[in-house]
PDB file of C-alpha atoms in Angstrom:
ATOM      1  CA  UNK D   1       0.000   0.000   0.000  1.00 43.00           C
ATOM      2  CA  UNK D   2       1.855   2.985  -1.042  1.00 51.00           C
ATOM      3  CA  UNK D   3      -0.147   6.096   1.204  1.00 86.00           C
ATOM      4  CA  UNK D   4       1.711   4.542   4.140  1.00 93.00           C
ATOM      5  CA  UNK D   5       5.055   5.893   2.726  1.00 93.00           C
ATOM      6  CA  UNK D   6       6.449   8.954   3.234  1.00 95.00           C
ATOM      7  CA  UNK D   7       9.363   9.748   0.930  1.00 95.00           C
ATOM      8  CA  UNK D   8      12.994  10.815   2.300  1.00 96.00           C
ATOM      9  CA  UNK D   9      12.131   8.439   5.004  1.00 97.00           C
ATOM     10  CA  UNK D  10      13.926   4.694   4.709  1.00 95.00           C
ATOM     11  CA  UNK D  11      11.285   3.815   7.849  1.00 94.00           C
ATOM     12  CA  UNK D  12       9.054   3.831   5.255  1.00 94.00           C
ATOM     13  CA  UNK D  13       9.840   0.575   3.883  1.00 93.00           C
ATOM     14  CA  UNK D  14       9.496  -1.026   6.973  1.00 92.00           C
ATOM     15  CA  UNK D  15       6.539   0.457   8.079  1.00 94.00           C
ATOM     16  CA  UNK D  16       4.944  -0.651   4.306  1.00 93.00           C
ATOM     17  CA  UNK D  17       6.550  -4.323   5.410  1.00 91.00           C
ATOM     18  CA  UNK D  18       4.740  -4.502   8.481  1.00 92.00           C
ATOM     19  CA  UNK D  19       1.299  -3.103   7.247  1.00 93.00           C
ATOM     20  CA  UNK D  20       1.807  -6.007   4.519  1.00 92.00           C
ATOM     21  CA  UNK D  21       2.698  -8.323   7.035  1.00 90.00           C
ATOM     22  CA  UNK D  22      -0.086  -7.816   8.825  1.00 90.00           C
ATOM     23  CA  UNK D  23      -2.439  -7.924   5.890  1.00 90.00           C
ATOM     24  CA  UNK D  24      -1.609 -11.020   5.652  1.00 90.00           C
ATOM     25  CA  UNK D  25      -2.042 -12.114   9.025  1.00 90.00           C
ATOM     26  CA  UNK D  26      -5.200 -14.339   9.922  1.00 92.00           C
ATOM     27  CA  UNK D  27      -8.387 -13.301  11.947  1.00 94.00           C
ATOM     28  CA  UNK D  28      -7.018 -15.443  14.400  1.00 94.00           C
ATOM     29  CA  UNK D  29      -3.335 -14.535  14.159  1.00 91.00           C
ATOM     30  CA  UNK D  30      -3.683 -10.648  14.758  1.00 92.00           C
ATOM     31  CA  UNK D  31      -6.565 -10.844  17.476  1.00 93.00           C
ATOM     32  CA  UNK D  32      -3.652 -13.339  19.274  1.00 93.00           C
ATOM     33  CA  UNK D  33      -1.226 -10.211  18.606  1.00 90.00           C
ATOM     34  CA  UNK D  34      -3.572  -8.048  19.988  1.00 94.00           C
ATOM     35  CA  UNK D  35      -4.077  -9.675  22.779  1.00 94.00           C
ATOM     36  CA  UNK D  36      -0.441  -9.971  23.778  1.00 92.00           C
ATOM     37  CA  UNK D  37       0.624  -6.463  22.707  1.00 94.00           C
ATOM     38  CA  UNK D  38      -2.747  -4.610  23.986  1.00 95.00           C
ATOM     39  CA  UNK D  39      -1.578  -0.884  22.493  1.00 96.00           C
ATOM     40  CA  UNK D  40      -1.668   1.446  20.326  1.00 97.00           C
ATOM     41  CA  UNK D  41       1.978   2.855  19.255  1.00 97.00           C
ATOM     42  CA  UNK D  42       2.519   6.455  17.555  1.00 98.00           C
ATOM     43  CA  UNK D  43       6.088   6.201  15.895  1.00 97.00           C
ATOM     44  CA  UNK D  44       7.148  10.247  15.355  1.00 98.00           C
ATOM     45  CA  UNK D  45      10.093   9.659  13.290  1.00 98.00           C
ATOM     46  CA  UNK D  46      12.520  12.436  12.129  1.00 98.00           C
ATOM     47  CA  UNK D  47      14.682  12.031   9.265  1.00 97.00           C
ATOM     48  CA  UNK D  48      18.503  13.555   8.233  1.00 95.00           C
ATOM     49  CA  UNK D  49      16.409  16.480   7.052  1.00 96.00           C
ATOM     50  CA  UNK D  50      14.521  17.482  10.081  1.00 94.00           C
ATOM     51  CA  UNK D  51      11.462  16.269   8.927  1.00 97.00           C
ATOM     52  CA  UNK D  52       9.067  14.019  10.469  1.00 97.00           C
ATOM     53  CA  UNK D  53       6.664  11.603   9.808  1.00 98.00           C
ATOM     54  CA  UNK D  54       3.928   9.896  11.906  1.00 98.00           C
ATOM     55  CA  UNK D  55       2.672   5.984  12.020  1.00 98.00           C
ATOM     56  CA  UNK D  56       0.908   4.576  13.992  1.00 97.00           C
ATOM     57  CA  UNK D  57       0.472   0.556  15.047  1.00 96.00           C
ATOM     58  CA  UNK D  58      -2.862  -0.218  16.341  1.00 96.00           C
ATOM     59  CA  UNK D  59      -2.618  -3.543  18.323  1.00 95.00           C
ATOM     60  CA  UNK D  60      -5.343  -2.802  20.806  1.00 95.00           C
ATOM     61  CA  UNK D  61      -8.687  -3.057  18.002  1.00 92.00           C
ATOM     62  CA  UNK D  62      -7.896  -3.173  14.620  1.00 91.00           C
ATOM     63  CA  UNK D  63      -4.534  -4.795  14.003  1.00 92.00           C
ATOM     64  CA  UNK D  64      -3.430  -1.871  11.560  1.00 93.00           C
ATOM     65  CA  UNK D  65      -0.825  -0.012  10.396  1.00 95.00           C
ATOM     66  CA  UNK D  66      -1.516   3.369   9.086  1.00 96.00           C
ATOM     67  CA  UNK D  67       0.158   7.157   8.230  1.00 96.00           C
ATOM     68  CA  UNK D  68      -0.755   9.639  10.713  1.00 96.00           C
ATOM     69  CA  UNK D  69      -1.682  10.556  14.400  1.00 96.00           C
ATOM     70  CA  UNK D  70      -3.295   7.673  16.770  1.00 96.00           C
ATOM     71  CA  UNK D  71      -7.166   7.762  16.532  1.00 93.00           C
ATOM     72  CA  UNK D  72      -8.209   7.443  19.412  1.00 91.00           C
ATOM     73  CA  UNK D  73      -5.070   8.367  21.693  1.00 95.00           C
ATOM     74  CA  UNK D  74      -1.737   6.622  21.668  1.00 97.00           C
ATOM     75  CA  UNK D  75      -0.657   4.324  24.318  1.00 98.00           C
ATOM     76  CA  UNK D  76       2.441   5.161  23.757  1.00 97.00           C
ATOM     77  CA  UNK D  77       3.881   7.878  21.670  1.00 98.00           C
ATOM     78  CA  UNK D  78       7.463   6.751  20.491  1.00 97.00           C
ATOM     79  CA  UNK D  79       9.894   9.807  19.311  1.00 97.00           C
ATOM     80  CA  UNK D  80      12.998   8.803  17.187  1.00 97.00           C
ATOM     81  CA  UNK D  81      14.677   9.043  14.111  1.00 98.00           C
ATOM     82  CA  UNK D  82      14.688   7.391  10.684  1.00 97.00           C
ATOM     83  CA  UNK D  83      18.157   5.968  11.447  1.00 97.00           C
ATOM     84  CA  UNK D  84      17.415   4.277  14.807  1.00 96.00           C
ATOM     85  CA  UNK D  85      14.311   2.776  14.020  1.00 95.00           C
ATOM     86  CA  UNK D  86      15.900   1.266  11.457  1.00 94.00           C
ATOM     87  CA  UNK D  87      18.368  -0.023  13.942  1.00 94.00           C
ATOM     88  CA  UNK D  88      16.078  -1.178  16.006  1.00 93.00           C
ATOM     89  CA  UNK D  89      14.176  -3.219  13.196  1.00 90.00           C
ATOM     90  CA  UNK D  90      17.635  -4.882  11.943  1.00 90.00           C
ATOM     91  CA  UNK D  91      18.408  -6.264  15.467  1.00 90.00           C
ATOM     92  CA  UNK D  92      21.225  -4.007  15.381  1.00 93.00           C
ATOM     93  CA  UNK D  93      20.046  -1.788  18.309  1.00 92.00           C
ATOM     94  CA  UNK D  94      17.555  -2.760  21.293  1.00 89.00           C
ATOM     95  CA  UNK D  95      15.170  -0.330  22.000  1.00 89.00           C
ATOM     96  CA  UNK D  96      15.977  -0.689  26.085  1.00 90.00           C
ATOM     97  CA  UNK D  97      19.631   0.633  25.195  1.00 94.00           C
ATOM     98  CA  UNK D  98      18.451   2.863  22.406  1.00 94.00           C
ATOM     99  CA  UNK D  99      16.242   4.394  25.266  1.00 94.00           C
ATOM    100  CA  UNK D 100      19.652   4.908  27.721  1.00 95.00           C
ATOM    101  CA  UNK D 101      21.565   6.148  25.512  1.00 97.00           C
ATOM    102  CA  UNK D 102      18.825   9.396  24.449  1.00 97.00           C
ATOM    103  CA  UNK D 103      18.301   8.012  20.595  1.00 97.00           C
ATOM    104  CA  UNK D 104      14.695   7.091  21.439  1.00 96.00           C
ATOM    105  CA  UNK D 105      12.047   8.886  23.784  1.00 97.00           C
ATOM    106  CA  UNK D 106       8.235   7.637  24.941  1.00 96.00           C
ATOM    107  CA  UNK D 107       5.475   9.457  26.187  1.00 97.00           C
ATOM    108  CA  UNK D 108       2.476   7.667  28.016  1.00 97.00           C
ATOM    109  CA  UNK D 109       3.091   4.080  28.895  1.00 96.00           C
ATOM    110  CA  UNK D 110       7.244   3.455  29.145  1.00 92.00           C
ATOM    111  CA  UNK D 111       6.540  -0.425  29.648  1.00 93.00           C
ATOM    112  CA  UNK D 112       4.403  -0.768  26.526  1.00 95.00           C
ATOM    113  CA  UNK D 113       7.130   0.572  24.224  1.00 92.00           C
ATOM    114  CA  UNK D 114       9.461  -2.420  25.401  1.00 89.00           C
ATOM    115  CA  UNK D 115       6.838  -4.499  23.141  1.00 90.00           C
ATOM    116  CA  UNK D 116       7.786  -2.919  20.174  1.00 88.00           C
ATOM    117  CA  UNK D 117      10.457  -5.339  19.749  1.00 84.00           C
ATOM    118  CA  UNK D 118       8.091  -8.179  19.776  1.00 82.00           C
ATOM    119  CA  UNK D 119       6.288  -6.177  16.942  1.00 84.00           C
ATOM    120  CA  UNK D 120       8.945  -5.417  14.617  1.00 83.00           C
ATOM    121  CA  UNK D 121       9.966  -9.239  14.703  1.00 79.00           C
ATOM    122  CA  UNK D 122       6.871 -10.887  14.101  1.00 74.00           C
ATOM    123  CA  UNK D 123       6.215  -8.750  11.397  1.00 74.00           C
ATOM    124  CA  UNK D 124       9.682  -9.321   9.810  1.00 70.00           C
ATOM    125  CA  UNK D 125       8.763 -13.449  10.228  1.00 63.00           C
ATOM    126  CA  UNK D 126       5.744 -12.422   8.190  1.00 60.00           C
ATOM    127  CA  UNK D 127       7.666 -11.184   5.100  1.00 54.00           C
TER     128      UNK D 127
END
């Protein structure tokens, strides 16, 4: 689906990935995800340029991936740039040290945004 992207951002491939991945997840396959990751994630991510773009991962109703602001409210509201989340995605980086070290900021619910992790590999199984 190509509204999802948002050029000058390389999250924006893996953000497409895991809105594909979980098209093609089953009834039964994203209502188990939702029930193990119970929140909504808002992923404010700011590129090289100083721009920034906004996703957001529903995993408390719909099991969706789409452009914009949380509707309703984020859980968790998850501030970092294009390069980290990358990172993070590649296994490169964990999010709790990505945290520590400044490269990655939350608003709302800390603990949720340790599931993130979770998210970001079960959607790269799916591809």
């Amino acid at each position: 689906m190509s509204d999802i992207k948002v050029p000058g951002f390389k999250a924006s491939e893996l953000i497409s990935g895991i809105h594909d991945a979980f098209s093609k997840n089953t009834e039964a396959e994203k209502k188990a995800l939702i029930k193990k990751t119970n929140g909504i994630f808002e992923l404010q991510v700011a590129n090289n340029a100083k721009e920034t773009a906004t996703w957001t991962i529903d995993l408390k109703k719909e099991g969706t991936v789409y452009k914009g602001n949380a509707k309703p409210k984020a859980d968790v509201t998850i501030i970092l740039s294009d390069e980290t989340l990358m990172d993070l995605a590649s296994g490169k980086l964990n999010g709790q040290k990505a945290f520590m070290t400044g490269k990655l900021k939350t608003k709302g619910n800390m603990m949720l945004a340790t599931k993130l992790d979770t998210v970001l590999k079960s959607s790269k199984a799916k591809l």
